[in-house]
Coordinates of C-alpha atoms and ligand atoms in Angstrom, one line a residue:
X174 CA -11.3 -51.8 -92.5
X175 CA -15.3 -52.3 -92.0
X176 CA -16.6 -48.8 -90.7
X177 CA -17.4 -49.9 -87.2
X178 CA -13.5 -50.5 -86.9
X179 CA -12.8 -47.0 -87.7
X180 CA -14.9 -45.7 -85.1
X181 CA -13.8 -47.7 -82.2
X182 CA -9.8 -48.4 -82.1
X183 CA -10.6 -51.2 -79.2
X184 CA -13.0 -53.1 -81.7
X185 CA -10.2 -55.3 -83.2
X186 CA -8.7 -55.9 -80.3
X187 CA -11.6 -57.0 -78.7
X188 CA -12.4 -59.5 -82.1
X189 CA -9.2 -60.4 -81.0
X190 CA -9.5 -61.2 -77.7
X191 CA -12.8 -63.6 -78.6
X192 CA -9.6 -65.9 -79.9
X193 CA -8.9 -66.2 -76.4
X194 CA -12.1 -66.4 -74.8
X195 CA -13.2 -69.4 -77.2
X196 CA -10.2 -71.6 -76.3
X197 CA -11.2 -71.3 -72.4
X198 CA -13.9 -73.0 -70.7
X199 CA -15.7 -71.4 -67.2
X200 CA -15.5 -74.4 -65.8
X201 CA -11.6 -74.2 -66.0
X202 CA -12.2 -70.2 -65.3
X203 CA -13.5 -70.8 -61.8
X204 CA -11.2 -73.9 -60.8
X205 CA -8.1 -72.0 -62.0
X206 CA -9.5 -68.3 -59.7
X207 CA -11.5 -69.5 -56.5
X208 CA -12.4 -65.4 -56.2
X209 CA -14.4 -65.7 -59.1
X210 CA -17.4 -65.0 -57.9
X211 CA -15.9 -62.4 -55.9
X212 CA -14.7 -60.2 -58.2
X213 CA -17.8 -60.8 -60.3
X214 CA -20.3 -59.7 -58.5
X215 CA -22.0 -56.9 -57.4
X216 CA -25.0 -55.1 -55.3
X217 CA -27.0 -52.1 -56.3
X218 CA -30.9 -51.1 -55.6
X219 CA -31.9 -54.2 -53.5
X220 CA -30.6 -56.4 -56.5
X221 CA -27.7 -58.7 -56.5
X222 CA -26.0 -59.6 -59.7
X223 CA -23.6 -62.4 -60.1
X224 CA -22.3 -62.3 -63.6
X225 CA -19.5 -64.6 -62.5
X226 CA -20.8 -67.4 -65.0
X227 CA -20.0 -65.1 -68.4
X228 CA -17.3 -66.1 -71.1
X229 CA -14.9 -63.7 -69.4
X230 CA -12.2 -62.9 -68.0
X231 CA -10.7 -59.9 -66.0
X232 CA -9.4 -58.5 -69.9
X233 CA -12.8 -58.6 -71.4
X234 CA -13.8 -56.8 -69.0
X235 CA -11.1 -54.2 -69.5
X236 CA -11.4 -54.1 -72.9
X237 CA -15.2 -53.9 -72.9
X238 CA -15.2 -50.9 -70.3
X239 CA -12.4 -49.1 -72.9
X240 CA -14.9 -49.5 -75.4
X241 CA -17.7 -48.1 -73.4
X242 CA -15.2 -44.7 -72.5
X243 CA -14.2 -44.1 -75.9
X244 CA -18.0 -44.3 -77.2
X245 CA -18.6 -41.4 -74.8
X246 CA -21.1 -43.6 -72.2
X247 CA -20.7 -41.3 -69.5
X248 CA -21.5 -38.4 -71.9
X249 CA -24.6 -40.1 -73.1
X250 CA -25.9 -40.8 -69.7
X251 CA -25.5 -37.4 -68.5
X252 CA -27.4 -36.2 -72.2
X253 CA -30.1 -38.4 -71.1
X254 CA -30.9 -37.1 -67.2
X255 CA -30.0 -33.7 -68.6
X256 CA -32.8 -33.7 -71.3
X257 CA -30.2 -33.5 -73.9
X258 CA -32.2 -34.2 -77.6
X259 CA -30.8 -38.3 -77.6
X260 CA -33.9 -39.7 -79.2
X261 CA -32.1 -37.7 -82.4
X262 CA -34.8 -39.0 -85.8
X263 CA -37.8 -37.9 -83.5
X264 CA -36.0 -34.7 -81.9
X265 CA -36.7 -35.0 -78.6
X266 CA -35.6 -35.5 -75.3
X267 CA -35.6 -38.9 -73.0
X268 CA -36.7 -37.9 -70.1
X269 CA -38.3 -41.4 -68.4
X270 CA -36.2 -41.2 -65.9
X271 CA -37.5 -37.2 -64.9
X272 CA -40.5 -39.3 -64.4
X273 CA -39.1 -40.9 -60.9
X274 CA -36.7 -38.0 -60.2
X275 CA -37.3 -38.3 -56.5
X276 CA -35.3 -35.6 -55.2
X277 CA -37.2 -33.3 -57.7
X278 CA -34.2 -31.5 -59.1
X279 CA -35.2 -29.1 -61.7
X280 CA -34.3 -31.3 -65.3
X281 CA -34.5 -28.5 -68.3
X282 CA -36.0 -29.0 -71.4
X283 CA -35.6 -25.4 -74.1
X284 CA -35.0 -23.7 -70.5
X285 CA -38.5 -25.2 -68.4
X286 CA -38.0 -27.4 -65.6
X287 CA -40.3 -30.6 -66.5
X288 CA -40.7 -31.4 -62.8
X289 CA -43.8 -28.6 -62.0
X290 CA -45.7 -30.5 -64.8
X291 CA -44.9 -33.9 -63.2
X292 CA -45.2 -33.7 -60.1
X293 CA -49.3 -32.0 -60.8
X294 CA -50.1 -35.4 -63.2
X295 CA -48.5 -37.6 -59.9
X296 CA -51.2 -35.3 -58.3
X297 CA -53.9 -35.8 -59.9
X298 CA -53.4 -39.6 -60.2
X299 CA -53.0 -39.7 -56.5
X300 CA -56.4 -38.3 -55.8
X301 CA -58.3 -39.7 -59.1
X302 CA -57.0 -43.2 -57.7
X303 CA -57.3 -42.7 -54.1
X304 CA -61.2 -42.2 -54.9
X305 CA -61.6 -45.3 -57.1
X306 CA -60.1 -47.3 -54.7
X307 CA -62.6 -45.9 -51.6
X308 CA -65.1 -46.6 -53.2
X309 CA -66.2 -42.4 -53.7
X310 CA -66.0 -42.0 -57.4
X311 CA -69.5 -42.8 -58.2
X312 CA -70.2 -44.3 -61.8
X313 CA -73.1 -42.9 -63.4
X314 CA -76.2 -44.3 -61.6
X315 CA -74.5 -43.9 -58.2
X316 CA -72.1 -47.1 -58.1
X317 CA -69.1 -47.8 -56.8
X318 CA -66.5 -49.0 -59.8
X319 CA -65.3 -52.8 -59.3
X320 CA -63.8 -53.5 -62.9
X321 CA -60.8 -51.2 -64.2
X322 CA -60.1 -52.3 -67.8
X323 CA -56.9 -50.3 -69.3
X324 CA -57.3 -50.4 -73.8
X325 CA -54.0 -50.0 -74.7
X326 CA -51.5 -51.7 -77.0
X327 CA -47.7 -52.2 -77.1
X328 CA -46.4 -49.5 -74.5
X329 CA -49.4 -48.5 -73.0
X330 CA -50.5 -52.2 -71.8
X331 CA -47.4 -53.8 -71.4
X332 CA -46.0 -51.8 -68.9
X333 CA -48.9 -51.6 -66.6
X334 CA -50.7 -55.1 -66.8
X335 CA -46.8 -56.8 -66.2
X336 CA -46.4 -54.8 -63.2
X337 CA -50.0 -55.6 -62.2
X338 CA -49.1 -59.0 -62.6
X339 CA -45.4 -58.5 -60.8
X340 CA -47.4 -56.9 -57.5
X341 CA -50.6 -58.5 -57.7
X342 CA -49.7 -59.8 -53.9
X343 CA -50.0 -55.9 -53.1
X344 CA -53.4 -55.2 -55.1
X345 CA -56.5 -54.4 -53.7
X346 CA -59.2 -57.0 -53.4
X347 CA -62.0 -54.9 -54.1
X348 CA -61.2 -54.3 -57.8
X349 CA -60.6 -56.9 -61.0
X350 CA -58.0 -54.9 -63.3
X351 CA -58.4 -56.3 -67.1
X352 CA -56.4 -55.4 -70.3
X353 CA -58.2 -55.1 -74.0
X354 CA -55.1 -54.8 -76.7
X355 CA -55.9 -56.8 -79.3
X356 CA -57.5 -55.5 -82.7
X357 CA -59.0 -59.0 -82.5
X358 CA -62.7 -58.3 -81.4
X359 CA -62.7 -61.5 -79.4
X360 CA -60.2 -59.6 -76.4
X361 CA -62.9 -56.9 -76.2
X362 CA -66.2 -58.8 -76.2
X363 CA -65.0 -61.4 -73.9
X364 CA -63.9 -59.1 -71.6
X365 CA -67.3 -56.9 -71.6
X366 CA -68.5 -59.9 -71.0
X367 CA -66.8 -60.3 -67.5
X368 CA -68.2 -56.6 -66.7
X369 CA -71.2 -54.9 -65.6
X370 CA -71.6 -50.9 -67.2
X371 CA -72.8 -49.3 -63.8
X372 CA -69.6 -50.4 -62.0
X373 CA -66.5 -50.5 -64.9
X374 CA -64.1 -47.8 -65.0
X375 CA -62.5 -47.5 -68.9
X376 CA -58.7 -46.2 -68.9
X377 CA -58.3 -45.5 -72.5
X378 CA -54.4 -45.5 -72.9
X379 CA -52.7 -44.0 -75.9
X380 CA -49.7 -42.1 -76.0
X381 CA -50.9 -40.9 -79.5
X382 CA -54.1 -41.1 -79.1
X383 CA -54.2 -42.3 -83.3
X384 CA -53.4 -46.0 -82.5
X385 CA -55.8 -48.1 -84.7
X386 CA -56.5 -51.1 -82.6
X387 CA -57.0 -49.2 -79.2
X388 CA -59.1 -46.0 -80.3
X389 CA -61.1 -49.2 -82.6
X390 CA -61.5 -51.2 -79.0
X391 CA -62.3 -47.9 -77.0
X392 CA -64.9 -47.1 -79.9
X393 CA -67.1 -50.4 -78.8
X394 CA -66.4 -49.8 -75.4
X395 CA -68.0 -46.7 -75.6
X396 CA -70.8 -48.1 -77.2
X397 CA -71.3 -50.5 -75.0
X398 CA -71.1 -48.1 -71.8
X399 CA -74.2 -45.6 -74.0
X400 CA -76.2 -48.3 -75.2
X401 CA -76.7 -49.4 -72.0
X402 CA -76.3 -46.0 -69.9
X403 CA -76.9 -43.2 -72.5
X404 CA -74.1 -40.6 -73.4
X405 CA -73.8 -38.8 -70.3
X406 CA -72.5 -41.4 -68.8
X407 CA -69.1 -41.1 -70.4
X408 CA -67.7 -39.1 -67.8
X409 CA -68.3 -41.0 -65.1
X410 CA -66.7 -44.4 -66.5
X411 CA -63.8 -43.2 -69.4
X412 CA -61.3 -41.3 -68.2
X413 CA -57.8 -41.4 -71.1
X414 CA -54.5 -41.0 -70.8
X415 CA -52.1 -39.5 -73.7
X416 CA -50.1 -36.3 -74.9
X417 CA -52.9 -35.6 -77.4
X418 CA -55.6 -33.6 -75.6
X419 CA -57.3 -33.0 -79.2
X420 CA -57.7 -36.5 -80.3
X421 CA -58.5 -37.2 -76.6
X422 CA -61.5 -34.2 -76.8
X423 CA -62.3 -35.7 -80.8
X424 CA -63.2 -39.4 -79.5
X425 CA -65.4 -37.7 -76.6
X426 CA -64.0 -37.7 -73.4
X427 CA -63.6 -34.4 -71.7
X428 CA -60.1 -33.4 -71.1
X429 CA -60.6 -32.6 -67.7
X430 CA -61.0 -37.1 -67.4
X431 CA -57.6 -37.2 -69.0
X432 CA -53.9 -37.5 -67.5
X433 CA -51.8 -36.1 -69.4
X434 CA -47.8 -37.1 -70.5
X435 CA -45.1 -36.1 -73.0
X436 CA -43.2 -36.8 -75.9
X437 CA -40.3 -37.1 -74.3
X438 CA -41.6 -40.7 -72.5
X439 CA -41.5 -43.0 -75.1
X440 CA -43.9 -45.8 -75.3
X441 CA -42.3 -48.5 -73.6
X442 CA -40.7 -46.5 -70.8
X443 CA -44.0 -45.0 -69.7
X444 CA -44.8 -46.8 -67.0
X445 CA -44.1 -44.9 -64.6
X446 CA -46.0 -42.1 -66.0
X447 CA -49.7 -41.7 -66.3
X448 CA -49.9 -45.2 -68.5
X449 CA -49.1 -46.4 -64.7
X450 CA -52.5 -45.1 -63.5
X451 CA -54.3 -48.7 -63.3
X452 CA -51.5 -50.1 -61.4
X453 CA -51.7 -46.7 -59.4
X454 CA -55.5 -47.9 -58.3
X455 CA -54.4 -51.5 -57.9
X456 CA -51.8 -51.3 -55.4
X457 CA -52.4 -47.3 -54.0
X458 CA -50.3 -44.4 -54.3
X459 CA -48.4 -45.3 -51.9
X460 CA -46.8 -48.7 -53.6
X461 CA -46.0 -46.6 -56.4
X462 CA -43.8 -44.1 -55.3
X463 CA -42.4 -47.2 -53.7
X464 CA -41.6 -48.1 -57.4
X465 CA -40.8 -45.1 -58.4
X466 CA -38.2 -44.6 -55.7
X467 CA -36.4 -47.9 -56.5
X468 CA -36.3 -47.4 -59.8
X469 CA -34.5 -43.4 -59.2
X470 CA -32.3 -46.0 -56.9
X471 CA -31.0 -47.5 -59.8
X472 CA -31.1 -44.5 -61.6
X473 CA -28.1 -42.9 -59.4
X474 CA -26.3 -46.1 -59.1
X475 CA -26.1 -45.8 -62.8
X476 CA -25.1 -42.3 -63.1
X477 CA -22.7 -42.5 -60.0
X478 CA -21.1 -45.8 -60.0
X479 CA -17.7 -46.6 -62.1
X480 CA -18.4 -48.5 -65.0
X481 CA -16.8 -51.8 -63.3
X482 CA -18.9 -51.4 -60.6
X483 CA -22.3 -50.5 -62.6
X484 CA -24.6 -53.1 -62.9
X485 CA -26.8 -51.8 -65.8
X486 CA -23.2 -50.9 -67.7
X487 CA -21.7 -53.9 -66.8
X488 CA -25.2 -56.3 -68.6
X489 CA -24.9 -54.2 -71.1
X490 CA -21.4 -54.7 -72.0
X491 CA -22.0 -58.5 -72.0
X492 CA -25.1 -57.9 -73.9
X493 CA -22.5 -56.5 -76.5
X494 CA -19.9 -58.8 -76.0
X495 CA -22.5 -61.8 -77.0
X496 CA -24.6 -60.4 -79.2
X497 CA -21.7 -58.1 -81.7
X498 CA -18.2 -60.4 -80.8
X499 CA -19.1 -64.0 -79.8
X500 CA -22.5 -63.8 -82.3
X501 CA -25.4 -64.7 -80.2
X502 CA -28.5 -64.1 -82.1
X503 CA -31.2 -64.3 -78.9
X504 CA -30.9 -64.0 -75.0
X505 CA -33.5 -65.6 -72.6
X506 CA -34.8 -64.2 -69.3
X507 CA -36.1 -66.8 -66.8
X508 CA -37.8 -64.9 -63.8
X509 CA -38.3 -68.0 -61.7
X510 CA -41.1 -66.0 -59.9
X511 CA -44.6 -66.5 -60.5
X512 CA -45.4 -63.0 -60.6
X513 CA -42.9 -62.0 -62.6
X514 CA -44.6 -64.3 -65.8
X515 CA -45.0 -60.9 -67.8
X516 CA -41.3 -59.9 -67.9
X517 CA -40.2 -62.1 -70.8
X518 CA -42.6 -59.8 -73.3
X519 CA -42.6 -56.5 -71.5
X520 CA -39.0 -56.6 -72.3
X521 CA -38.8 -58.0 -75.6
X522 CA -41.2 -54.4 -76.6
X523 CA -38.2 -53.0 -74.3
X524 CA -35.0 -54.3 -76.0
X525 CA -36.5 -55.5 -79.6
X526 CA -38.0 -51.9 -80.6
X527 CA -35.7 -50.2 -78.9
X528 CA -32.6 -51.9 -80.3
X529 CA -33.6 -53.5 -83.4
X530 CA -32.6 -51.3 -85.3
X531 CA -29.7 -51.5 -88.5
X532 CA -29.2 -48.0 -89.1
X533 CA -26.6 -46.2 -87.5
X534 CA -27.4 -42.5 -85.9
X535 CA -25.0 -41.6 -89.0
X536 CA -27.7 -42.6 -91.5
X537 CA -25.4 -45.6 -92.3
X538 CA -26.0 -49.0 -92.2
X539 CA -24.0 -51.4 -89.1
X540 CA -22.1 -53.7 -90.1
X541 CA -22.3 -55.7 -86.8
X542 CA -25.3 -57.6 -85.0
X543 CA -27.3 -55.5 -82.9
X544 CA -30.3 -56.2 -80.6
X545 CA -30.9 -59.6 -79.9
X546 CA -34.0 -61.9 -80.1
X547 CA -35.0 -61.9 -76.6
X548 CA -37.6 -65.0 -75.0
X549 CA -38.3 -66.8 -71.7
X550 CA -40.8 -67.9 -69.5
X551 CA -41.3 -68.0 -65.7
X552 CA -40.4 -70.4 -63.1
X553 CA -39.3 -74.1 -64.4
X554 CA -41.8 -74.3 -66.9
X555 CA -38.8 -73.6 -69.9
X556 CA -36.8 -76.6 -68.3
X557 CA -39.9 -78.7 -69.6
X558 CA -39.5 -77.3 -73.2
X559 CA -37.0 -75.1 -74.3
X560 CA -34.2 -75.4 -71.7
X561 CA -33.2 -78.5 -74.3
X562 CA -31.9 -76.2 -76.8
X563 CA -30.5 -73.8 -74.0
X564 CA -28.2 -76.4 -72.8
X565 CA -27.5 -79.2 -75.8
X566 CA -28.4 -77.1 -79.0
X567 CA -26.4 -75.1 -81.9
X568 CA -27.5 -71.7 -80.6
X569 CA -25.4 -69.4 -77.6
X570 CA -27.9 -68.1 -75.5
X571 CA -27.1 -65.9 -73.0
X572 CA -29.7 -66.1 -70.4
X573 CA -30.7 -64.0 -67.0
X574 CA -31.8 -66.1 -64.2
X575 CA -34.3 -63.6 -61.9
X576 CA -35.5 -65.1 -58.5
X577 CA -36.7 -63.6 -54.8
X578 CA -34.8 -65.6 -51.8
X579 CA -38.3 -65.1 -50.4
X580 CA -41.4 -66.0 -51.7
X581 CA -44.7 -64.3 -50.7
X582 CA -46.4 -67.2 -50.5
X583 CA -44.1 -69.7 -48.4
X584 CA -45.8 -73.0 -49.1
X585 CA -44.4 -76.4 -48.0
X586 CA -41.7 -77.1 -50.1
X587 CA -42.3 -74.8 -52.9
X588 CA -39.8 -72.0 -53.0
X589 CA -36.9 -74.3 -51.9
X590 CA -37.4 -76.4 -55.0
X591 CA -38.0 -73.6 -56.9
X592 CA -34.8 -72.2 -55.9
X593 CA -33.0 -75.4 -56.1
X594 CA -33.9 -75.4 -60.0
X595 CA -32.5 -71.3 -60.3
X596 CA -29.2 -72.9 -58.8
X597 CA -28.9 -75.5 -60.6
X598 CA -29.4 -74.2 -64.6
X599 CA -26.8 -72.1 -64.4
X600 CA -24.3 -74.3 -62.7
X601 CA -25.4 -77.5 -65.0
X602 CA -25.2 -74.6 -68.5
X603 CA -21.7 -73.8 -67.0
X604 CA -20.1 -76.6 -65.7
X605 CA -21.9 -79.1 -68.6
X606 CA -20.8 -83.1 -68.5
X607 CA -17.9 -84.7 -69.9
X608 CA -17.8 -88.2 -71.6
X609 CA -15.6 -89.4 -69.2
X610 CA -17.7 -87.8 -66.3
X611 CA -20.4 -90.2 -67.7
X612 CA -18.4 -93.3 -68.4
X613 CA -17.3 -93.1 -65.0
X614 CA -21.0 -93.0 -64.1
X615 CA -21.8 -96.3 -66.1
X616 CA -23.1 -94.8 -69.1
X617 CA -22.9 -96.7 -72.2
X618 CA -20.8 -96.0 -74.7
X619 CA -23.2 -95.6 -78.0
X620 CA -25.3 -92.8 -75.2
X621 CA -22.0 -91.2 -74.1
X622 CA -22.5 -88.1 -77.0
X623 CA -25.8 -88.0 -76.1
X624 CA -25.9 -87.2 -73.1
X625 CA -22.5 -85.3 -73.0
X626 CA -22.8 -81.4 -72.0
X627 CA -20.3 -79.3 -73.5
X628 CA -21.2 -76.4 -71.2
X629 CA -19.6 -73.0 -70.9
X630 CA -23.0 -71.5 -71.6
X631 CA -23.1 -68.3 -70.0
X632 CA -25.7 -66.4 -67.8
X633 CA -26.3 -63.7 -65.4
X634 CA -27.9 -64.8 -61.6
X635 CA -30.5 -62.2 -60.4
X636 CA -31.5 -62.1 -56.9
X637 CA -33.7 -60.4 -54.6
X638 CA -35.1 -60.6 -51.3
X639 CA -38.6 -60.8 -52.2
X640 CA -41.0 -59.2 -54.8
X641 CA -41.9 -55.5 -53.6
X642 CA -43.1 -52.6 -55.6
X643 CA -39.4 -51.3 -54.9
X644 CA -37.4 -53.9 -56.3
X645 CA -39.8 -54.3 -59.1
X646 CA -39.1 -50.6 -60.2
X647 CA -35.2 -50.9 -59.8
X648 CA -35.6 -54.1 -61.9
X649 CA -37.2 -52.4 -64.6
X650 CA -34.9 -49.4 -64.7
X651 CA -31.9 -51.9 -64.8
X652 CA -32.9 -53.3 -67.8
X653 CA -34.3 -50.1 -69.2
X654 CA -30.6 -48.7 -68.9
X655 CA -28.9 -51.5 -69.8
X656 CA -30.7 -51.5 -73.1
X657 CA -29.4 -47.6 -73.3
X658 CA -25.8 -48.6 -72.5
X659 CA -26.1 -51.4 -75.7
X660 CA -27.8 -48.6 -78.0
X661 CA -25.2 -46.2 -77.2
X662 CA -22.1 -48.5 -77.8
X663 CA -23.8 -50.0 -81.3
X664 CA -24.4 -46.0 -82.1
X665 CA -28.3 -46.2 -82.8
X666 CA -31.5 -44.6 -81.8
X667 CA -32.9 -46.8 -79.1
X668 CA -35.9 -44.7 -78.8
X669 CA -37.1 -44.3 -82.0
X670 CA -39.6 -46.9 -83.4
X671 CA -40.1 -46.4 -87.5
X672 CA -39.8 -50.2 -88.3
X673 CA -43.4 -50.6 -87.2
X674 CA -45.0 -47.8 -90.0
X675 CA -44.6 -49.6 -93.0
X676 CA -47.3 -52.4 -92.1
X677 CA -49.5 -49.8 -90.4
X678 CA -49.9 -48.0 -93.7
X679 CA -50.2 -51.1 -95.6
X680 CA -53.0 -52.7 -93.2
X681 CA -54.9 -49.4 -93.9
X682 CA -54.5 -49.4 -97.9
X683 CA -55.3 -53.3 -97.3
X684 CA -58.8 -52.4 -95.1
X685 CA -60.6 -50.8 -98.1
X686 CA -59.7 -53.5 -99.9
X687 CA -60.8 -56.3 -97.9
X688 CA -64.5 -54.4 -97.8
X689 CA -65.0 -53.6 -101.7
X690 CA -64.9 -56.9 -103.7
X691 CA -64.6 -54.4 -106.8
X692 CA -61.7 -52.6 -105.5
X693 CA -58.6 -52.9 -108.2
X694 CA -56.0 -55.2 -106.3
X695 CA -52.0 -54.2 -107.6
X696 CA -49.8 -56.1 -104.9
X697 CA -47.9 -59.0 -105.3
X698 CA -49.6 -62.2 -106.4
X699 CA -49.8 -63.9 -103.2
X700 CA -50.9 -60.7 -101.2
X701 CA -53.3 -60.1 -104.0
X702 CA -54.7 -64.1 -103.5
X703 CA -55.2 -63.7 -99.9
X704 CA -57.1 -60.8 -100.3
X705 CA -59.5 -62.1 -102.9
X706 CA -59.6 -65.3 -100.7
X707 CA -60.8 -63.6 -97.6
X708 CA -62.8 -61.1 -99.7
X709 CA -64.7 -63.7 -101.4
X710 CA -66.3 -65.4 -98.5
X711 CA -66.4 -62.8 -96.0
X712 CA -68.4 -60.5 -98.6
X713 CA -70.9 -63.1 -99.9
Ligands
F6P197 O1 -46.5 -49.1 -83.0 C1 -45.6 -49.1 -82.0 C2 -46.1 -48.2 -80.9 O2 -45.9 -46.9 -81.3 C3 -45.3 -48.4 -79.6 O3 -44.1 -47.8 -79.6 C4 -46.2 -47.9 -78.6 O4 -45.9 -48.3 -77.3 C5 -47.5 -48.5 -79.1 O5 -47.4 -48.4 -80.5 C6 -48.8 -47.8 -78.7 O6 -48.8 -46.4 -79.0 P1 -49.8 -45.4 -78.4 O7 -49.5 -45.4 -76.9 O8 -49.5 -44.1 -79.1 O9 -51.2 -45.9 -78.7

């Protein structure tokens, strides 16, 4: 018996069961029950999910729900919005989601309601904003700012320049918003090059405040800003948001410039926190509590609904059902909207370092696949490349199609192709083409396998009325809990991140290294030939 069978009676019958699923086709699925779609689908939060077109059938579902009750879901949902100590290796609370708690209900934390603390940042970002935006925050030689460039990595740029992206129809005109993350000084020297020191605002975004590349890219910033405006300028164009008012005081901003959060908001779910304040000045305060209240939208469908009727439970059940029982190794989400062109990677920081993990809350190792490898693109531009191994190659790819019914920018015939292509992938990965479908078509024989789709590739349908800071905040919590239902069920931390320390301490042995041609080398052979490579020509 392997140990995740002894913690979960359902988990053979579910192997089982795949028996089952992998003799039937959809195809057959949806001719053989014309309430399909009926029965598999569901509203919640201005979003409509059709999960119709899954390698299900109503006892997968059943079983899959079973699995979710007996490992405790509903428990670990109410540990989370009760401020219950989930994220268990780090010791702390998740508390994201106290973040948007729009009706403002007190959420404990060692017997302190978070919310006062909250609600004072959302304060302070409201009026620091509002003043950016008209134009009465004065930079240092009496400006008004035009450029707001966040320096952040991972987390603390993802979230904001995606949703910058995802609402850029809703930004002001009067300000360019740019993002440095990249260690690689070319990300912050072209984009100084785009800006002018009297008028550039510098949101230095760290939840640590320790991260290498962003306090090295806020360092030459800051150099830039004096050498060209003297050091009392700082205050008027840095202003830094993290939990660490020390480091924050150390690099030499005044802590009076900085918004604060918490530990309990990890990285990659602290957008809607104080790492949010550049899309705060983009699209106004206003537009973000729009976000905020559809994400706490989705936030009570998931606490309140059943689990057959709960969207985020239900992807993440099929998430499960792929990834751990039918063996999908990646999963691809295809916003086919423009704006949405930053989803693929802010989620792939979402799901990959939240669930890629292979160590059990136990302290043992799983013995099943957990988070997948997720990818996409937006719009049709994957039909033109990788759709080819989506729909005719070895893998099983579960995929979400994302789309508005609207588009913001109605233009000829644009949106109804668009959505014509959303339609069709889907129905063209289910359905697939028979040989005998083609040779009725006039295909030749000796082209009959090549062209052949087997089909029954599963995927979700996503669908909105059109792109608004509301729906973007309930999209983002949808997949943010959905990612919590999968961590739950596979019985690891999904919001602890130690698989990225071991090259951050081995990038800072290497850096002494890589400056001292002298400097003893005792790694491996090919590490210690790359760094006398390098070494040698960059210290001639
Ligand atoms: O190294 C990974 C990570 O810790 C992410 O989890 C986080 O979002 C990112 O680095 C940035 O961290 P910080 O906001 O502390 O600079």
């Amino acid at each position: 018996m392997t140990n995740r069978q002894s913690e979960i009676s359902i988990f053979d019958q579910l192997l089982d069961h795949t028996k089952e699923i992998n003799t039937l086709h959809m195809k057959d699925l949806f001719k053989n029950d014309p309430d399909r779609y009926e029965k598999f689908h569901l509203s919640a939060a201005g979003l409509l999910l059709d999960y119709s077109k899954n390698r299900i059938t109503d006892k997968t579902l059943t079983l899959l729900i079973k699995m979710a009750e007996e490992c405790h879901l509903k428990q670990a949902i109410t540990d989370m919005f009760t401020g219950k100590r989930i994220n268990t290796t780090e010791n702390r609370p998740v508390l994201h989601i106290a973040l948007r708690n729009r009706d403002n209900h007190p959420i404990l934390v060692d017997g302190k309601d978070v919310m006062p603390e909250i609600n004072r940042v959302l304060d302070k970002m409201h009026s620091f904003s509002d003043k950016i935006r008209n134009g009465s925050w004065l930079g240092a030689t009496g400006k008004c700012i035009t450029d707001v460039v966040n320096i952040g990595i991972g987390g603390s740029d993802l979230g904001p320049k995606m949703a910058i992206d995802a609402l850029y129809y809703y930004k002001t005109d009067a300000l360019n918003f740019r993002f440095v993350s990249n260690i690689d000084g070319t990300d912050i020297v072209e984009t100084l090059k785009k800006c002018h020191p009297e008028t550039t605002l510098f949101i230095i975004s760290s939840k640590t405040f320790t991260t290498q590349e962003t306090l090295t890219n806020a360092k030459t910033a800051r150099s830039w800003l004096v050498e060209k405006l003297g050091e009392e300028a700082v205050s008027k164009h840095f202003v830094a948001v993290s939990t660490n008012t020390e480091g924050v005081r150390s690099f030499g901003i005044d802590p009076e410039n900085m918004f604060e959060f918490w530990d309990f908001v990890g990285g990659r779910y602290s957008l809607w926190s104080a790492i949010g304040l550049s899309l705060m000045i983009a699209i106004g305060y206003d537009r973000f509590i729009d976000m905020l209240e559809g994400a706490y939208e989705m936030d009570k469908h998931f606490q309140e609904a059943s689990f057959d009727q709960n969207m985020p439970v239900l992807m993440g059940l099929l998430g499960i059902w792929y990834t751990t029982y039918l063996g999908a190794e990646s999963y691809a989400v295809l916003p086919y909207d423009e704006y949405l062109s930053r989803l693929p990677a802010y989620l792939q920081q979402l799901d990959m370092e939240s669930n890629g993990k292979s160590i059990k809350k136990t302290g043992k190792s799983v013995d099943y696949k957990t988070g997948p490898i997720l990818f996409g693109v937006a719009g049709t531009n994957g039909q033109h490349s990788f759709y080819q191994l989506i729909h005719q190659g070895t893998h099983l790819i579960p995929a979400d199609f994302i789309a508005p019914i609207y588009s913001l920018n109605e233009t000829g015939d644009h949106h109804d192709i668009l959505l014509a292509n959303f339609i069709a992938q889907p129905e063209a990965l289910m359905k697939g083409k028979t040989p005998d479908e083609l040779k009725a078509e006039g295909v030749k024989d000796e082209l009959i396998p090549f062209k052949s789709f087997e089909g029954n590739r599963p995927s979700n349908t996503i669908l909105f009325d059109k792109m608004t800071p509301r729906v973007l905040g309930a999209l983002i919590a949808l997949y943010e809990h959905k990612v919590f239902v999968e961590g739950v069920i596979w019985n690891i931390d999904s919001f602890d991140q130690w698989g990225v320390e071991l090259g951050k301490q081995l990038a800072k042995a290497i850096l002494p290294e890589l400056k001292n041609k002298n400097q003893i080398l005792e790694h491996d052979s090919s590490t210690n030939a790359l760094i006398k490579i390098i070494r040698e020509k960059r210290l001639k």
